[in-house]
């Protein structure tokens, strides 16, 4: 206890001795002409000389403790700085703990953030497409509000596949259908909940495909979920087109904040929903690194049949990759845009076939990731998922998507390509 008290006393004395307000007796006055306070120590009944000696002894003890504690604190700071530099250099050695396996943001606050309108006016030349983006984001604001106030409960209806729908699924889907049927820009639309093409406005310009609320199995946990939208021009339509024919795609992520990632003329941008439901540009021209140490392995049941997938997962673990997987496609892929690295894998097998929809999920994400410098694999030929022809609205596909080196590794180990 005495040692701890001396350390606290030393810190206090050190702060006092080095602070701008303290000057030793007889020193020059403090700035501004005010005389600096002097330290006094008086023992009851002690002679002035004894009191002075006691004060000197106490001050010497405090100064010694302060020097020791200051040195210890300085050493700790130096160690933390050296450790931070070592981690940034990628040399983790054999260290363990969250600081060695997590990837924290290095984003620095800006003095000003451009608004959605400011960015679109410069980075999206097609005025009709700008209008389409604005209408889609207005719908996403409404979905955000609905998620904040509605409980996650089972709805009485079922979708085309016989799955019981959640109330929030139906609300999100209805909001997007309201947009599609009322917009002068949409000529055809299709929802993952009801995968059939519906004609809306014959004079419209675009074909919309959306997954209204991806992550239905985790939304009751209050985990992040999202809306995925692919946009094709009516000149290509959907059937017979490919993901590469999209004129844009966007994904909205509903978490503690609402953010949207979208493809513009010169790359991928992130917008954040701010005060007054106004969108601001929070990231621009996002670039996914070629190498990565973050993996999100979906459909791990397939590893029981596909030896290459089992070996790939073992490679991730043996080489100390960081697992970041929620079971929701939107957060599991969107982390690549914020961490600027990562790989999401979803192979197929006889007993565990691929479930991702090409038009509603894989193609929109494929456009985003490839425009951000990443790579995709169709999980069969090893080619880009954007080159797969859409032959049916509900067409399914395997997928590997993310940092190029890891997609190449998937092709090599899982597909032998």
Coordinates of C-alpha atoms in Angstrom, one line a residue, residues 1-340:
X1 CA 0.0 0.0 0.0
X2 CA 2.9 2.4 0.9
X3 CA 4.5 1.6 -2.5
X4 CA 1.3 2.4 -4.4
X5 CA 0.8 5.6 -2.4
X6 CA 4.4 6.7 -3.1
X7 CA 3.8 6.1 -6.8
X8 CA 0.6 8.2 -6.8
X9 CA 2.4 10.8 -4.7
X10 CA 5.3 10.7 -7.2
X11 CA 2.9 11.2 -10.1
X12 CA 1.3 14.2 -8.4
X13 CA 4.6 15.7 -7.4
X14 CA 6.0 15.2 -10.9
X15 CA 3.0 16.9 -12.4
X16 CA 3.3 19.8 -10.0
X17 CA 7.1 20.1 -10.5
X18 CA 6.8 20.1 -14.3
X19 CA 3.6 22.1 -14.6
X20 CA 3.5 25.7 -15.9
X21 CA 2.1 27.0 -12.6
X22 CA 4.9 25.8 -10.3
X23 CA 8.1 27.7 -9.7
X24 CA 10.6 26.9 -6.9
X25 CA 10.9 29.5 -4.1
X26 CA 13.0 32.4 -5.3
X27 CA 12.5 31.8 -9.0
X28 CA 11.2 34.3 -11.4
X29 CA 7.4 35.1 -11.2
X30 CA 4.9 33.3 -13.3
X31 CA 3.8 34.7 -16.7
X32 CA 1.5 37.7 -16.3
X33 CA 3.4 39.1 -13.3
X34 CA 1.6 36.8 -10.7
X35 CA 3.9 35.2 -8.1
X36 CA 3.9 31.5 -8.5
X37 CA 2.7 29.5 -5.4
X38 CA 5.3 28.2 -3.1
X39 CA 5.2 24.8 -1.4
X40 CA 5.0 24.9 2.4
X41 CA 5.1 22.0 4.8
X42 CA 4.5 22.7 8.5
X43 CA 4.3 20.0 11.2
X44 CA 2.2 20.9 14.3
X45 CA 4.5 22.0 17.1
X46 CA 7.7 21.6 15.0
X47 CA 10.4 24.3 14.8
X48 CA 10.6 26.2 11.6
X49 CA 14.0 24.5 10.7
X50 CA 12.6 21.0 11.4
X51 CA 9.6 21.8 9.3
X52 CA 11.8 22.9 6.5
X53 CA 13.9 19.8 6.7
X54 CA 10.8 17.6 6.8
X55 CA 9.5 19.4 3.7
X56 CA 12.8 18.9 1.9
X57 CA 12.8 15.2 2.7
X58 CA 9.2 14.8 1.6
X59 CA 9.8 16.6 -1.6
X60 CA 12.9 14.5 -2.3
X61 CA 11.0 11.3 -1.7
X62 CA 8.2 12.5 -4.0
X63 CA 10.6 13.6 -6.7
X64 CA 12.3 10.2 -6.6
X65 CA 8.9 8.4 -6.9
X66 CA 7.9 10.8 -9.7
X67 CA 11.0 10.1 -11.6
X68 CA 10.5 6.3 -11.3
X69 CA 6.9 6.4 -12.3
X70 CA 7.5 8.9 -15.2
X71 CA 10.2 6.6 -16.5
X72 CA 7.9 3.6 -16.2
X73 CA 5.2 5.4 -18.0
X74 CA 7.6 6.5 -20.7
X75 CA 8.8 3.0 -21.2
X76 CA 5.2 1.7 -21.5
X77 CA 4.4 4.4 -24.1
X78 CA 7.5 3.5 -26.1
X79 CA 6.6 -0.2 -26.0
X80 CA 3.1 0.6 -27.2
X81 CA 4.4 2.7 -30.1
X82 CA 6.9 0.0 -31.1
X83 CA 4.2 -2.7 -30.9
X84 CA 1.8 -0.5 -33.0
X85 CA 4.6 0.0 -35.6
X86 CA 5.3 -3.7 -35.7
X87 CA 1.6 -4.6 -36.2
X88 CA 1.3 -2.0 -39.0
X89 CA 4.3 -3.6 -40.7
X90 CA 2.5 -6.9 -40.6
X91 CA 5.0 -8.6 -38.2
X92 CA 2.7 -10.2 -35.6
X93 CA 5.2 -12.9 -34.6
X94 CA 3.6 -15.3 -32.1
X95 CA 1.5 -12.7 -30.4
X96 CA -2.1 -13.2 -29.5
X97 CA -5.1 -11.1 -28.4
X98 CA -7.6 -8.8 -30.0
X99 CA -5.0 -6.1 -30.8
X100 CA -3.2 -8.7 -33.0
X101 CA -6.2 -10.2 -34.8
X102 CA -8.5 -7.3 -35.3
X103 CA -8.4 -4.7 -38.1
X104 CA -9.4 -1.3 -36.7
X105 CA -10.3 1.7 -38.9
X106 CA -7.7 4.3 -39.8
X107 CA -10.3 6.7 -41.2
X108 CA -9.6 10.3 -40.2
X109 CA -12.5 12.8 -39.8
X110 CA -12.8 15.4 -42.5
X111 CA -13.7 19.1 -42.1
X112 CA -16.4 18.7 -44.7
X113 CA -18.2 15.8 -46.3
X114 CA -19.7 16.1 -49.8
X115 CA -23.5 15.6 -50.1
X116 CA -25.1 12.9 -52.2
X117 CA -26.2 15.5 -54.8
X118 CA -22.7 17.0 -55.0
X119 CA -21.1 13.7 -55.7
X120 CA -23.8 12.4 -58.2
X121 CA -23.6 15.6 -60.2
X122 CA -19.9 15.1 -60.8
X123 CA -19.5 11.3 -60.7
X124 CA -22.7 10.0 -62.5
X125 CA -23.2 11.5 -65.9
X126 CA -26.6 9.9 -66.8
X127 CA -29.3 12.1 -65.4
X128 CA -31.9 9.2 -65.5
X129 CA -29.5 7.1 -63.5
X130 CA -29.0 9.9 -61.0
X131 CA -32.8 10.0 -60.6
X132 CA -32.9 6.2 -60.1
X133 CA -30.3 6.4 -57.4
X134 CA -32.2 9.1 -55.5
X135 CA -35.4 7.1 -55.6
X136 CA -33.7 4.0 -54.4
X137 CA -32.0 5.7 -51.5
X138 CA -35.3 7.3 -50.5
X139 CA -36.7 3.8 -50.2
X140 CA -33.8 2.7 -48.2
X141 CA -34.4 5.6 -45.7
X142 CA -37.9 4.3 -45.3
X143 CA -36.6 0.8 -44.7
X144 CA -34.2 2.2 -42.1
X145 CA -37.1 3.8 -40.3
X146 CA -39.2 0.6 -40.5
X147 CA -36.4 -1.5 -39.0
X148 CA -36.1 0.9 -36.1
X149 CA -39.7 0.6 -35.0
X150 CA -41.1 -2.8 -36.1
X151 CA -40.6 -6.0 -34.2
X152 CA -39.2 -9.1 -36.0
X153 CA -42.2 -11.4 -36.2
X154 CA -43.5 -14.1 -38.5
X155 CA -46.0 -12.9 -41.1
X156 CA -49.0 -14.9 -42.2
X157 CA -47.9 -15.1 -45.8
X158 CA -45.2 -17.2 -47.4
X159 CA -43.0 -16.4 -50.4
X160 CA -42.8 -18.3 -53.7
X161 CA -40.5 -20.9 -52.1
X162 CA -42.9 -21.6 -49.3
X163 CA -40.8 -19.9 -46.7
X164 CA -42.6 -18.1 -44.0
X165 CA -41.9 -14.4 -44.4
X166 CA -41.0 -12.0 -41.6
X167 CA -42.9 -8.7 -41.1
X168 CA -39.8 -6.7 -41.8
X169 CA -39.2 -8.7 -45.0
X170 CA -42.6 -7.8 -46.3
X171 CA -42.3 -4.1 -45.3
X172 CA -39.0 -3.8 -47.1
X173 CA -40.3 -5.6 -50.2
X174 CA -43.5 -3.5 -50.3
X175 CA -41.5 -0.3 -50.1
X176 CA -39.4 -1.3 -53.1
X177 CA -42.5 -2.4 -55.1
X178 CA -44.1 1.0 -54.3
X179 CA -41.0 2.6 -55.8
X180 CA -40.9 0.4 -58.9
X181 CA -44.6 0.7 -59.7
X182 CA -44.7 4.5 -59.2
X183 CA -41.4 5.4 -60.8
X184 CA -41.3 6.8 -64.3
X185 CA -37.8 5.4 -64.6
X186 CA -38.5 1.7 -64.0
X187 CA -39.8 -0.4 -66.9
X188 CA -39.5 -3.9 -65.3
X189 CA -38.7 -5.2 -61.8
X190 CA -38.2 -8.4 -59.9
X191 CA -37.9 -9.2 -56.2
X192 CA -36.0 -12.1 -54.6
X193 CA -39.2 -12.8 -52.6
X194 CA -41.2 -13.3 -55.8
X195 CA -38.7 -14.1 -58.6
X196 CA -40.7 -13.2 -61.7
X197 CA -40.3 -10.2 -64.0
X198 CA -43.1 -7.6 -63.6
X199 CA -43.7 -4.9 -66.1
X200 CA -44.3 -1.6 -64.5
X201 CA -43.9 1.5 -66.7
X202 CA -43.4 0.9 -70.5
X203 CA -41.7 4.2 -70.9
X204 CA -39.2 3.5 -68.1
X205 CA -35.5 3.1 -68.7
X206 CA -34.3 0.5 -66.2
X207 CA -34.8 -3.1 -65.0
X208 CA -34.5 -3.5 -61.2
X209 CA -33.7 -6.7 -59.3
X210 CA -33.5 -6.6 -55.6
X211 CA -33.2 -8.6 -52.4
X212 CA -35.3 -6.5 -50.1
X213 CA -33.8 -7.6 -46.8
X214 CA -30.9 -10.0 -47.1
X215 CA -30.2 -11.7 -43.7
X216 CA -33.6 -12.8 -42.6
X217 CA -32.1 -15.6 -40.5
X218 CA -30.1 -13.1 -38.4
X219 CA -32.3 -10.0 -38.3
X220 CA -34.0 -11.3 -35.1
X221 CA -30.6 -11.2 -33.4
X222 CA -30.5 -7.5 -34.2
X223 CA -27.4 -8.1 -36.4
X224 CA -26.6 -6.1 -39.6
X225 CA -28.8 -6.9 -42.6
X226 CA -29.1 -5.2 -46.0
X227 CA -30.8 -4.4 -49.3
X228 CA -29.1 -5.5 -52.6
X229 CA -30.1 -3.9 -55.9
X230 CA -28.9 -4.5 -59.4
X231 CA -29.9 -2.1 -62.2
X232 CA -29.9 -3.1 -65.9
X233 CA -30.8 -1.0 -68.9
X234 CA -34.0 -1.9 -70.8
X235 CA -31.8 -2.4 -73.9
X236 CA -30.4 -5.6 -72.4
X237 CA -33.2 -6.5 -70.0
X238 CA -32.4 -9.2 -67.5
X239 CA -32.9 -12.7 -69.2
X240 CA -30.0 -13.3 -71.5
X241 CA -27.9 -10.5 -70.0
X242 CA -25.0 -10.8 -67.6
X243 CA -23.9 -9.1 -64.5
X244 CA -21.5 -7.1 -66.6
X245 CA -24.4 -5.5 -68.4
X246 CA -25.5 -3.8 -65.2
X247 CA -25.5 0.0 -65.4
X248 CA -25.0 0.3 -61.7
X249 CA -25.5 -1.7 -58.4
X250 CA -25.9 -0.7 -54.8
X251 CA -26.0 -2.4 -51.4
X252 CA -27.4 -0.8 -48.3
X253 CA -26.2 -2.0 -44.9
X254 CA -28.5 -1.5 -41.9
X255 CA -26.5 -1.6 -38.7
X256 CA -25.8 0.9 -35.9
X257 CA -25.6 3.3 -38.9
X258 CA -27.1 3.0 -42.4
X259 CA -24.6 3.1 -45.1
X260 CA -24.8 2.4 -48.9
X261 CA -22.1 1.3 -51.3
X262 CA -22.7 2.1 -54.9
X263 CA -21.0 2.0 -58.3
X264 CA -20.5 5.4 -59.9
X265 CA -18.8 6.3 -63.2
X266 CA -15.3 6.1 -61.7
X267 CA -15.5 3.6 -58.9
X268 CA -17.2 2.6 -55.7
X269 CA -18.4 5.1 -53.1
X270 CA -19.9 4.8 -49.6
X271 CA -22.6 7.2 -48.4
X272 CA -23.8 7.4 -44.8
X273 CA -27.2 8.4 -43.7
X274 CA -26.8 11.5 -41.4
X275 CA -28.9 14.0 -39.5
X276 CA -32.2 14.8 -41.1
X277 CA -32.0 11.7 -43.3
X278 CA -29.4 13.4 -45.5
X279 CA -26.7 11.3 -47.2
X280 CA -23.1 12.3 -47.1
X281 CA -20.2 10.7 -48.9
X282 CA -18.1 8.9 -46.3
X283 CA -15.7 7.0 -48.6
X284 CA -14.8 7.6 -52.2
X285 CA -13.0 5.5 -54.9
X286 CA -12.7 2.5 -52.6
X287 CA -9.9 0.1 -53.5
X288 CA -9.7 -3.5 -52.2
X289 CA -6.2 -4.7 -51.6
X290 CA -4.8 -7.7 -53.6
X291 CA -3.7 -9.5 -50.4
X292 CA -5.8 -10.1 -47.3
X293 CA -5.9 -11.7 -43.9
X294 CA -9.7 -11.7 -43.3
X295 CA -11.9 -14.6 -44.4
X296 CA -15.7 -15.2 -44.4
X297 CA -16.3 -18.9 -45.2
X298 CA -20.0 -19.6 -46.1
X299 CA -21.5 -23.1 -46.7
X300 CA -18.9 -24.8 -44.6
X301 CA -21.0 -28.0 -44.8
X302 CA -19.6 -28.4 -48.3
X303 CA -16.1 -28.9 -46.8
X304 CA -17.3 -32.4 -45.7
X305 CA -17.5 -33.3 -49.4
X306 CA -15.2 -30.9 -51.2
X307 CA -11.7 -31.8 -50.1
X308 CA -10.3 -28.6 -51.6
X309 CA -12.6 -26.4 -49.5
X310 CA -11.6 -28.3 -46.4
X311 CA -7.9 -27.6 -47.2
X312 CA -8.7 -24.0 -47.9
X313 CA -10.3 -23.4 -44.5
X314 CA -7.4 -25.2 -42.9
X315 CA -5.0 -22.9 -44.8
X316 CA -6.8 -19.8 -43.3
X317 CA -6.6 -21.2 -39.8
X318 CA -3.0 -22.4 -40.0
X319 CA -1.9 -19.1 -41.3
X320 CA -3.7 -17.1 -38.7
X321 CA -6.2 -15.4 -40.9
X322 CA -8.9 -13.4 -39.0
X323 CA -12.4 -14.9 -39.1
X324 CA -15.2 -12.4 -39.7
X325 CA -18.4 -14.1 -40.6
X326 CA -22.0 -13.4 -39.5
X327 CA -24.0 -15.5 -41.9
X328 CA -25.3 -12.4 -43.6
X329 CA -24.1 -11.8 -47.2
X330 CA -24.3 -8.0 -46.9
X331 CA -22.1 -7.5 -43.8
X332 CA -19.8 -10.3 -44.7
X333 CA -18.9 -8.8 -48.1
X334 CA -19.3 -5.1 -47.2
X335 CA -16.5 -5.4 -44.7
X336 CA -14.2 -5.6 -47.8
X337 CA -15.1 -2.0 -48.6
X338 CA -14.3 -0.7 -45.1
X339 CA -11.3 -2.9 -44.2
X340 CA -10.2 -2.7 -47.8

